[in-house]
Amino acid sequence: MGAAPLTTDAIGKALRALREASGLTGETVARRSSMSAGKLSKIENGRTLPTVQDVDLILSALDVSEQVKEQFLATARAEVTEATSWRLLRRMGPWKHQRTIRAIEANTALLRLFQGQLVPGLLQTPEYAAAVFSLPPVLPEETRAKTVAARLERQATLYEADRSFHLVVCEHVLRWLVCDPAVMAIQLDRIVSLSRLPNVTVGVVPLAGRMPDFPMTCFSVHDDRLVIIETFHSEVTTRDPKDVSMYIDTFERFAAVSLRGDDMRLFVERIRDGFLSQ
């Protein structure tokens, strides 16, 4: 018979017991989990309710077995509201959120990402990223610089051969003037260049084709275990197997009608040339 499910009140205490048994300090686990030592302390002492992302990152830092991880995550899925408002993330420091996403990506072997709004962060140039974070609500200059730097640091994972990245964007994403035409042209060159990496597949859904679904939100699927969805007001995380399966199916439908390889690169270069002629 399996162990009884953890209660919400016991999660923090159990996480602390696991950390102490591992011999790791709070500072070490917090650093590996991309959170402050103060936040980890509050979680361990029951003063802060951890999100599923928090629990996953802490357990990954502790290198626990999949059976133990699933026991914790089952409780987190059942008890934690998985919607974090952008207002809260901005208040906490958006660069810290970029580091959290980086840690999640570091534990992902296969990333599927669909974007119908912006060029994916993993493909953005510094100039494009700066333009994105200059959109309302405007961030203070120092905060914007730190956030852009944290986003660009995430791109190092693209060069890790043991990871695979499947990214699908809609054509209109490549045409929206988030920044000056010359900067957009450089951004499109960046997409073409990164698409040549052996572990990176970029697909573009052309406007001229029949759409398989409505691109209502952008989302990322991390292996077959986690989906992160962005809405106007919040970031939503789900680990429900049915939800994960639905998002994988949605991704595959868009991927099936996308242009890839040399066809995609020629398509993107034509859009780039249009910007250069403006």
Coordinates of C-alpha atoms in Angstrom, one line a residue:
M1 CA 0.0 0.0 0.0
G2 CA 1.4 3.4 -0.9
A3 CA 2.1 6.2 1.5
A4 CA -0.8 8.5 2.5
P5 CA -1.0 11.7 0.5
L6 CA 0.7 14.7 2.1
T7 CA -1.5 17.4 3.5
T8 CA -0.9 20.9 2.4
D9 CA 0.3 22.0 5.9
A10 CA 2.9 19.2 5.9
I11 CA 4.5 20.1 2.5
G12 CA 6.9 22.7 3.9
K13 CA 7.9 20.5 6.8
A14 CA 8.5 17.5 4.6
L15 CA 10.5 19.5 2.1
R16 CA 12.7 20.7 4.9
A17 CA 13.2 17.1 6.2
L18 CA 14.2 16.0 2.7
R19 CA 16.7 18.8 2.4
E20 CA 18.2 18.1 5.8
A21 CA 18.5 14.4 4.9
S22 CA 20.3 15.3 1.7
G23 CA 22.9 17.3 3.6
L24 CA 22.4 20.4 1.5
T25 CA 22.1 23.8 3.0
G26 CA 19.1 26.0 2.4
E27 CA 21.3 28.5 0.4
T28 CA 22.4 25.7 -1.9
V29 CA 18.9 24.4 -2.6
A30 CA 17.5 27.9 -3.0
R31 CA 20.2 28.8 -5.5
R32 CA 19.6 25.6 -7.5
S33 CA 15.8 26.3 -7.4
S34 CA 16.3 29.9 -8.6
M35 CA 14.6 31.4 -5.5
S36 CA 15.9 33.4 -2.5
A37 CA 17.0 31.6 0.7
G38 CA 14.3 33.7 2.4
K39 CA 11.5 32.3 0.2
L40 CA 12.7 28.7 0.7
S41 CA 12.8 29.3 4.5
K42 CA 9.2 30.6 4.4
I43 CA 8.1 27.5 2.4
E44 CA 9.9 25.1 4.8
N45 CA 8.3 26.8 7.8
G46 CA 4.8 26.9 6.4
R47 CA 4.6 30.6 6.1
T48 CA 4.4 30.6 2.3
L49 CA 2.3 28.1 0.3
P50 CA 4.5 26.9 -2.6
T51 CA 3.3 26.7 -6.1
V52 CA 3.7 23.6 -8.2
Q53 CA 6.7 25.2 -9.9
D54 CA 8.3 25.9 -6.5
V55 CA 7.8 22.3 -5.4
D56 CA 9.1 20.9 -8.7
L57 CA 12.2 23.1 -8.6
I58 CA 13.0 22.2 -5.0
L59 CA 12.6 18.5 -5.6
S60 CA 14.8 18.7 -8.7
A61 CA 17.4 20.5 -6.7
L62 CA 17.3 17.7 -4.1
D63 CA 17.4 15.0 -6.8
V64 CA 14.7 12.9 -5.2
S65 CA 13.2 9.8 -6.8
E66 CA 10.3 10.1 -9.2
Q67 CA 8.0 8.3 -6.8
V68 CA 8.7 10.8 -4.0
K69 CA 8.4 13.7 -6.5
E70 CA 5.0 12.6 -7.7
Q71 CA 3.7 12.3 -4.1
F72 CA 4.6 15.9 -3.5
L73 CA 3.4 17.2 -6.8
A74 CA 0.0 15.4 -6.5
T75 CA -0.6 17.4 -3.3
A76 CA 0.5 20.6 -5.0
R77 CA -1.7 20.0 -8.0
A78 CA -4.7 19.4 -5.8
E79 CA -4.1 22.3 -3.3
V80 CA -2.4 25.1 -5.0
T81 CA -4.0 27.7 -7.3
E82 CA -1.9 27.6 -10.4
A83 CA -2.5 31.2 -11.7
T84 CA 0.0 33.8 -10.8
S85 CA -0.9 37.4 -11.8
W86 CA 1.6 39.4 -13.9
R87 CA 1.1 42.2 -11.3
L88 CA 2.6 39.9 -8.6
L89 CA 5.4 38.8 -10.9
R90 CA 6.3 42.4 -11.7
R91 CA 6.2 43.3 -8.0
M92 CA 8.5 40.4 -7.1
G93 CA 10.9 41.3 -9.9
P94 CA 10.3 40.1 -13.5
W95 CA 14.0 39.1 -13.9
K96 CA 13.5 36.6 -11.0
H97 CA 10.7 35.1 -13.0
Q98 CA 12.9 34.7 -16.0
R99 CA 15.4 32.8 -13.8
T100 CA 12.6 30.5 -12.6
I101 CA 11.6 29.7 -16.2
R102 CA 15.3 29.1 -17.0
A103 CA 15.5 26.6 -14.1
I104 CA 12.3 24.8 -15.5
E105 CA 13.8 24.7 -19.0
A106 CA 17.0 23.3 -17.5
N107 CA 15.0 20.3 -16.3
T108 CA 13.2 19.8 -19.6
A109 CA 14.5 17.4 -22.2
L110 CA 11.8 18.2 -24.9
L111 CA 10.3 21.7 -25.0
R112 CA 7.3 22.3 -27.2
L113 CA 6.4 26.0 -27.5
F114 CA 3.6 27.7 -29.4
Q115 CA 3.5 31.5 -29.9
G116 CA 0.8 33.5 -31.5
Q117 CA 1.8 36.8 -29.9
L118 CA 5.6 37.4 -29.8
V119 CA 8.8 35.8 -31.0
P120 CA 9.6 33.2 -28.4
G121 CA 12.0 34.4 -25.7
L122 CA 14.5 31.7 -26.5
L123 CA 14.9 33.2 -30.0
Q124 CA 14.8 36.9 -29.2
T125 CA 17.6 39.4 -30.0
P126 CA 18.6 41.8 -27.2
E127 CA 17.0 44.7 -29.1
Y128 CA 13.7 42.8 -29.7
A129 CA 13.6 41.7 -26.0
A130 CA 14.2 45.3 -24.9
A131 CA 11.3 46.5 -27.1
V132 CA 9.0 43.8 -25.6
F133 CA 9.8 44.9 -22.0
S134 CA 9.3 48.5 -23.0
L135 CA 5.6 47.9 -23.8
P136 CA 3.0 48.9 -21.1
P137 CA 3.2 48.6 -18.2
V138 CA 6.6 50.2 -18.6
L139 CA 9.3 48.8 -16.4
P140 CA 11.9 51.1 -14.8
E141 CA 15.1 51.2 -16.8
E142 CA 17.2 49.2 -14.3
T143 CA 14.5 46.6 -14.0
R144 CA 14.1 46.3 -17.7
A145 CA 17.8 45.8 -18.3
K146 CA 18.0 43.1 -15.6
T147 CA 14.9 41.3 -17.1
V148 CA 16.3 41.4 -20.7
A149 CA 19.6 40.1 -19.5
A150 CA 17.9 37.2 -17.6
R151 CA 15.8 36.3 -20.7
L152 CA 18.9 36.2 -22.9
E153 CA 20.7 34.0 -20.4
R154 CA 18.0 31.4 -20.9
Q155 CA 19.2 31.0 -24.5
A156 CA 22.3 29.1 -23.5
T157 CA 20.3 26.0 -23.1
L158 CA 19.7 25.9 -26.9
Y159 CA 23.3 24.8 -27.4
E160 CA 22.9 21.7 -25.1
A161 CA 22.8 18.8 -27.4
D162 CA 20.9 16.6 -25.0
R163 CA 17.8 18.9 -25.2
S164 CA 15.3 19.3 -28.0
F165 CA 13.3 22.4 -28.9
H166 CA 10.2 22.4 -31.1
L167 CA 8.9 26.0 -31.5
V168 CA 5.9 27.0 -33.6
V169 CA 5.0 30.6 -34.3
C170 CA 2.2 32.2 -36.4
E171 CA 3.2 34.3 -39.4
H172 CA 1.7 37.5 -38.0
V173 CA 4.1 37.3 -35.0
L174 CA 6.9 37.8 -37.6
R175 CA 5.2 40.8 -39.1
W176 CA 4.0 42.8 -36.1
L177 CA 6.2 45.9 -35.6
V178 CA 7.2 45.5 -32.0
C179 CA 10.3 47.5 -32.9
D180 CA 11.7 49.4 -35.9
P181 CA 11.8 47.5 -39.3
A182 CA 15.6 47.3 -39.3
V183 CA 15.5 45.7 -35.8
M184 CA 12.8 43.3 -36.9
A185 CA 14.9 42.2 -39.9
I186 CA 17.8 41.4 -37.5
Q187 CA 15.3 39.4 -35.3
L188 CA 14.2 37.4 -38.3
D189 CA 17.8 36.6 -39.2
R190 CA 18.3 35.4 -35.7
I191 CA 15.3 33.0 -36.1
V192 CA 16.8 31.6 -39.3
S193 CA 20.2 31.2 -37.8
L194 CA 19.0 29.3 -34.6
S195 CA 16.7 27.1 -36.7
R196 CA 19.9 25.5 -38.1
L197 CA 20.9 24.1 -34.8
P198 CA 20.5 20.3 -34.9
N199 CA 18.3 20.2 -31.8
V200 CA 16.1 23.2 -32.7
T201 CA 13.0 23.0 -35.0
V202 CA 11.2 26.2 -35.8
G203 CA 7.8 26.1 -37.6
V204 CA 5.9 29.0 -39.0
V205 CA 2.1 28.8 -39.5
P206 CA 1.4 30.8 -42.7
L207 CA -1.7 33.0 -42.8
A208 CA -2.6 31.6 -46.2
G209 CA -3.2 28.2 -44.9
R210 CA -6.3 26.8 -43.1
M211 CA -5.9 27.2 -39.4
P212 CA -6.3 24.0 -37.3
D213 CA -7.5 26.0 -34.2
F214 CA -7.7 29.5 -32.8
P215 CA -4.3 30.7 -31.4
M216 CA -6.0 31.9 -28.2
T217 CA -2.9 31.8 -25.9
C218 CA 0.8 31.0 -26.1
F219 CA 2.0 28.0 -24.1
S220 CA 5.0 25.8 -23.5
V221 CA 4.9 22.0 -22.8
H222 CA 7.8 20.7 -20.8
D223 CA 8.3 17.0 -21.6
D224 CA 4.9 15.4 -20.9
R225 CA 4.6 16.7 -17.3
L226 CA 4.0 20.5 -17.3
V227 CA 2.3 23.2 -19.3
I228 CA 2.7 26.9 -18.8
I229 CA 0.1 29.1 -20.4
E230 CA 0.2 32.9 -20.6
T231 CA -3.0 35.0 -20.5
F232 CA -3.4 38.8 -20.4
H233 CA -3.6 38.8 -16.6
S234 CA -1.7 35.8 -15.4
E235 CA 0.6 32.8 -16.0
V236 CA -1.2 29.5 -15.5
T237 CA 0.5 26.2 -14.7
T238 CA -1.0 22.8 -15.0
R239 CA 0.3 19.2 -14.5
D240 CA -3.1 17.5 -15.0
P241 CA -2.4 14.7 -17.4
K242 CA -5.6 15.5 -19.4
D243 CA -4.6 19.1 -19.7
V244 CA -1.1 18.3 -20.8
S245 CA -2.4 15.8 -23.4
M246 CA -4.8 18.5 -24.7
Y247 CA -2.0 21.0 -25.1
I248 CA 0.3 18.5 -26.8
D249 CA -2.5 17.7 -29.3
T250 CA -3.0 21.4 -29.9
F251 CA 0.7 22.0 -30.5
E252 CA 0.9 19.1 -32.9
R253 CA -2.1 20.4 -34.9
F254 CA -0.4 23.7 -35.4
A255 CA 3.0 22.0 -36.1
A256 CA 1.4 19.9 -38.8
V257 CA 0.4 22.9 -40.9
S258 CA 3.6 24.9 -40.2
L259 CA 6.5 25.5 -42.6
R260 CA 9.8 24.0 -41.4
G261 CA 13.4 23.6 -42.6
D262 CA 14.4 25.3 -45.8
D263 CA 10.8 26.2 -46.7
M264 CA 10.4 28.0 -43.4
R265 CA 13.8 29.8 -43.8
L266 CA 12.9 31.0 -47.3
F267 CA 9.5 32.2 -46.0
V268 CA 11.0 34.1 -43.1
E269 CA 13.8 35.6 -45.3
R270 CA 11.1 37.0 -47.6
I271 CA 9.4 38.8 -44.7
R272 CA 12.8 40.0 -43.5
D273 CA 13.5 41.5 -47.0
G274 CA 10.2 43.3 -46.8
F275 CA 11.4 45.0 -43.6
L276 CA 14.7 45.9 -45.2
S277 CA 13.0 47.7 -48.1
Q278 CA 11.0 50.0 -45.7

